[in-house]
Coordinates of C-alpha atoms in Angstrom, one line a residue:
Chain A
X714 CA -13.5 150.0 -107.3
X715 CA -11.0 151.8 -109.3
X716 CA -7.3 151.3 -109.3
X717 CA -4.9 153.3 -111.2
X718 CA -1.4 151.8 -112.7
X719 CA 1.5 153.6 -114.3
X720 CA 4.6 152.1 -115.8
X721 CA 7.7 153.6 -116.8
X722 CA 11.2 152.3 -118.1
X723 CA 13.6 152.0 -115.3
X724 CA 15.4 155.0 -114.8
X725 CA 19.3 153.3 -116.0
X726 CA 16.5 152.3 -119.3
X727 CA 16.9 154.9 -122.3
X728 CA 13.6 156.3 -123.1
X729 CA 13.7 157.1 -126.7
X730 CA 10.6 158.2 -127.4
X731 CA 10.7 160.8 -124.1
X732 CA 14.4 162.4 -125.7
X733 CA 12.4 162.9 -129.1
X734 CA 9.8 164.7 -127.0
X735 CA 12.8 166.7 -125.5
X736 CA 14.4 167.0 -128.5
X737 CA 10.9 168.1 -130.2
X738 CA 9.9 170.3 -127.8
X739 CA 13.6 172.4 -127.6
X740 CA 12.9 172.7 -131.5
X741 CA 10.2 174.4 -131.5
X742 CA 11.2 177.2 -128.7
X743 CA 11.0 175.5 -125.4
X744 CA 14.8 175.4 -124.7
X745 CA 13.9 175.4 -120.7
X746 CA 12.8 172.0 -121.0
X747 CA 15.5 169.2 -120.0
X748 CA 13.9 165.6 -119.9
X749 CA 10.9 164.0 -120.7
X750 CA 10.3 160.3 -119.9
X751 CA 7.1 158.7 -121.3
X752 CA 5.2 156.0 -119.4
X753 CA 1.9 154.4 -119.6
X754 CA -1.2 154.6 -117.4
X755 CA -3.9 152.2 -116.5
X756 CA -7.4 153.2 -115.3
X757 CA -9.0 149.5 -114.0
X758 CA -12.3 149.5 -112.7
X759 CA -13.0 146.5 -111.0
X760 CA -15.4 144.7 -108.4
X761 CA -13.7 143.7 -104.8
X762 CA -12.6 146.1 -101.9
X763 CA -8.9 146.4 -99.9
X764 CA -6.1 144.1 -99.6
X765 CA -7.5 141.0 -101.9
X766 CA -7.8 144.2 -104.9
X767 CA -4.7 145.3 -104.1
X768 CA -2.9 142.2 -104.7
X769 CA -5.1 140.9 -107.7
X770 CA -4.0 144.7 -109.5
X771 CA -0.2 144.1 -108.4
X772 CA 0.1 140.8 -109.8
X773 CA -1.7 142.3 -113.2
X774 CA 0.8 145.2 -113.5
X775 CA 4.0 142.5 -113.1
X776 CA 2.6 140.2 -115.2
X777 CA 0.7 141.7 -117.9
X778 CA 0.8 145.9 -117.8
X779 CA 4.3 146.1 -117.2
X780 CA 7.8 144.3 -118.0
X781 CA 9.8 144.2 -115.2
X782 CA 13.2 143.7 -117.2
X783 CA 13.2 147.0 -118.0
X784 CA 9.9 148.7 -116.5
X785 CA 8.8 149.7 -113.4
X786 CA 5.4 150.6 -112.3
X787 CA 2.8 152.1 -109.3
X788 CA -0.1 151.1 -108.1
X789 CA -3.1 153.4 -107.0
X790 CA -6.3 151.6 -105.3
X791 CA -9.0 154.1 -104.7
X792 CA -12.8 153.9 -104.5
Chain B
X433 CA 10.6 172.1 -112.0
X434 CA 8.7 168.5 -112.7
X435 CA 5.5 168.1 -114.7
X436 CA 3.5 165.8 -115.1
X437 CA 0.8 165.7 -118.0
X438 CA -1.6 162.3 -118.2
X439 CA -3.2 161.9 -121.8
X440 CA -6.5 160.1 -122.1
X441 CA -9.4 159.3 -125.0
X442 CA -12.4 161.3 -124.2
X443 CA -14.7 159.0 -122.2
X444 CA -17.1 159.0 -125.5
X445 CA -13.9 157.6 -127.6
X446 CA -13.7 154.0 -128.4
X447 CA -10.3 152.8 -126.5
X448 CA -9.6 149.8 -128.5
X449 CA -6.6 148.8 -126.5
X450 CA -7.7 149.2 -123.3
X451 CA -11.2 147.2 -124.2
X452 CA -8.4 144.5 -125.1
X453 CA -6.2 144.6 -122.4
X454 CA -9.7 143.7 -120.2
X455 CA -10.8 141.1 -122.3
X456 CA -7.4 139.5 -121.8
X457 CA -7.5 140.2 -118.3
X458 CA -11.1 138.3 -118.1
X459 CA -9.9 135.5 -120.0
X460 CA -6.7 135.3 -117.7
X461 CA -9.2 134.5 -114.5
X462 CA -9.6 138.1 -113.6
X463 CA -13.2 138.1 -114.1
X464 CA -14.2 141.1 -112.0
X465 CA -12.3 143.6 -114.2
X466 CA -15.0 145.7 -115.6
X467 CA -13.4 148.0 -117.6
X468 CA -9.4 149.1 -118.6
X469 CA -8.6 152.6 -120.4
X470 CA -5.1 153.3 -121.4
X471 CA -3.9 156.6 -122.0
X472 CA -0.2 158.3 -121.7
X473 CA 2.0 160.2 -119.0
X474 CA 4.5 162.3 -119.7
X475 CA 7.1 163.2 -116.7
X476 CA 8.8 166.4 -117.6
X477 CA 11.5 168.3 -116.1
X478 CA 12.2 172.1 -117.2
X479 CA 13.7 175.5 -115.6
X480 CA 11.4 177.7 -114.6
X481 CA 8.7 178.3 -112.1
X482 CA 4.8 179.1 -111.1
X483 CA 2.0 180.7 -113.8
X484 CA 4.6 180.9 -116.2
X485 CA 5.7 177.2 -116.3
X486 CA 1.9 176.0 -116.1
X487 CA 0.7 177.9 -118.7
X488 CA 3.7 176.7 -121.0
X489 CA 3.1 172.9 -119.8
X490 CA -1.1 173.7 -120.9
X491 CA 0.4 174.7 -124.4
X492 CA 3.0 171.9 -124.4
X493 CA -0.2 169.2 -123.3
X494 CA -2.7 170.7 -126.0
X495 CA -0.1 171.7 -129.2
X496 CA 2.5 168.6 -128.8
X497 CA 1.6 165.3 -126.1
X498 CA -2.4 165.5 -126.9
X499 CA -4.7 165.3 -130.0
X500 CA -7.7 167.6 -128.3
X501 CA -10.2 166.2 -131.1
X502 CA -10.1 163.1 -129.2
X503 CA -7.5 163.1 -126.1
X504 CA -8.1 164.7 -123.2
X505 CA -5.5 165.6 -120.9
X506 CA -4.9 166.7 -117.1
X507 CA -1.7 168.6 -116.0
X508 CA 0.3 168.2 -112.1
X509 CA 3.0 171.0 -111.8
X510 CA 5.3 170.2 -108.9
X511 CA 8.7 171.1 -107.7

């Protein structure tokens, strides 16, 4: 099964590394662009099926993928 | 207009923190985790609209977010 996590800073959490992206990116002639915000993403393949994987890949992203101080993060279970 | 750009190793690219973040995963209890690949996402919000904005998000992915020698990346244009 494959299960897909991506974690991001909380929205009220400056993203530094998205504004130099911004920043970057209006440099070199892409003035249209207003905000970038840079997460990370998780592509877990792992045995199991439904509700048990589920839980096992929530309790991964809050206690090792993510910080939940200042991250957030969503879960994707597919086949 | 929001785009969203994932950035990943190509699938024959050793990814050295994702082969670590499973091996700590197996050693946490979570045995069934096969395999982990990390990669990067990139949320981005700019004026504009349609084949114009895709196109400059496809140069954006390939000149600025993404090394193509060993990255690959996929691109979501949404409202």
């Amino acid at each position: 099964m494959r299960a897909v996590v991506h974690v991001t800073f909380k929205k009220t959490v400056l993203d530094p590394q998205g504004r130099t992206i911004c920043s970057t990116l209006n440099g070199l002639g892409h003035d249209n662009v207003k905000e970038v915000r840079q997460g990370k993403y998780f592509e877990i393949e792992l045995d199991g099926s439904g509700e048990e994987v589920r839980s096992q890949i929530e309790k991964i992203a809050h206690e090792v993928l993510a910080n939940p101080v200042i991250e957030e993060y969503s879960i994707e279970v597919g086949d």
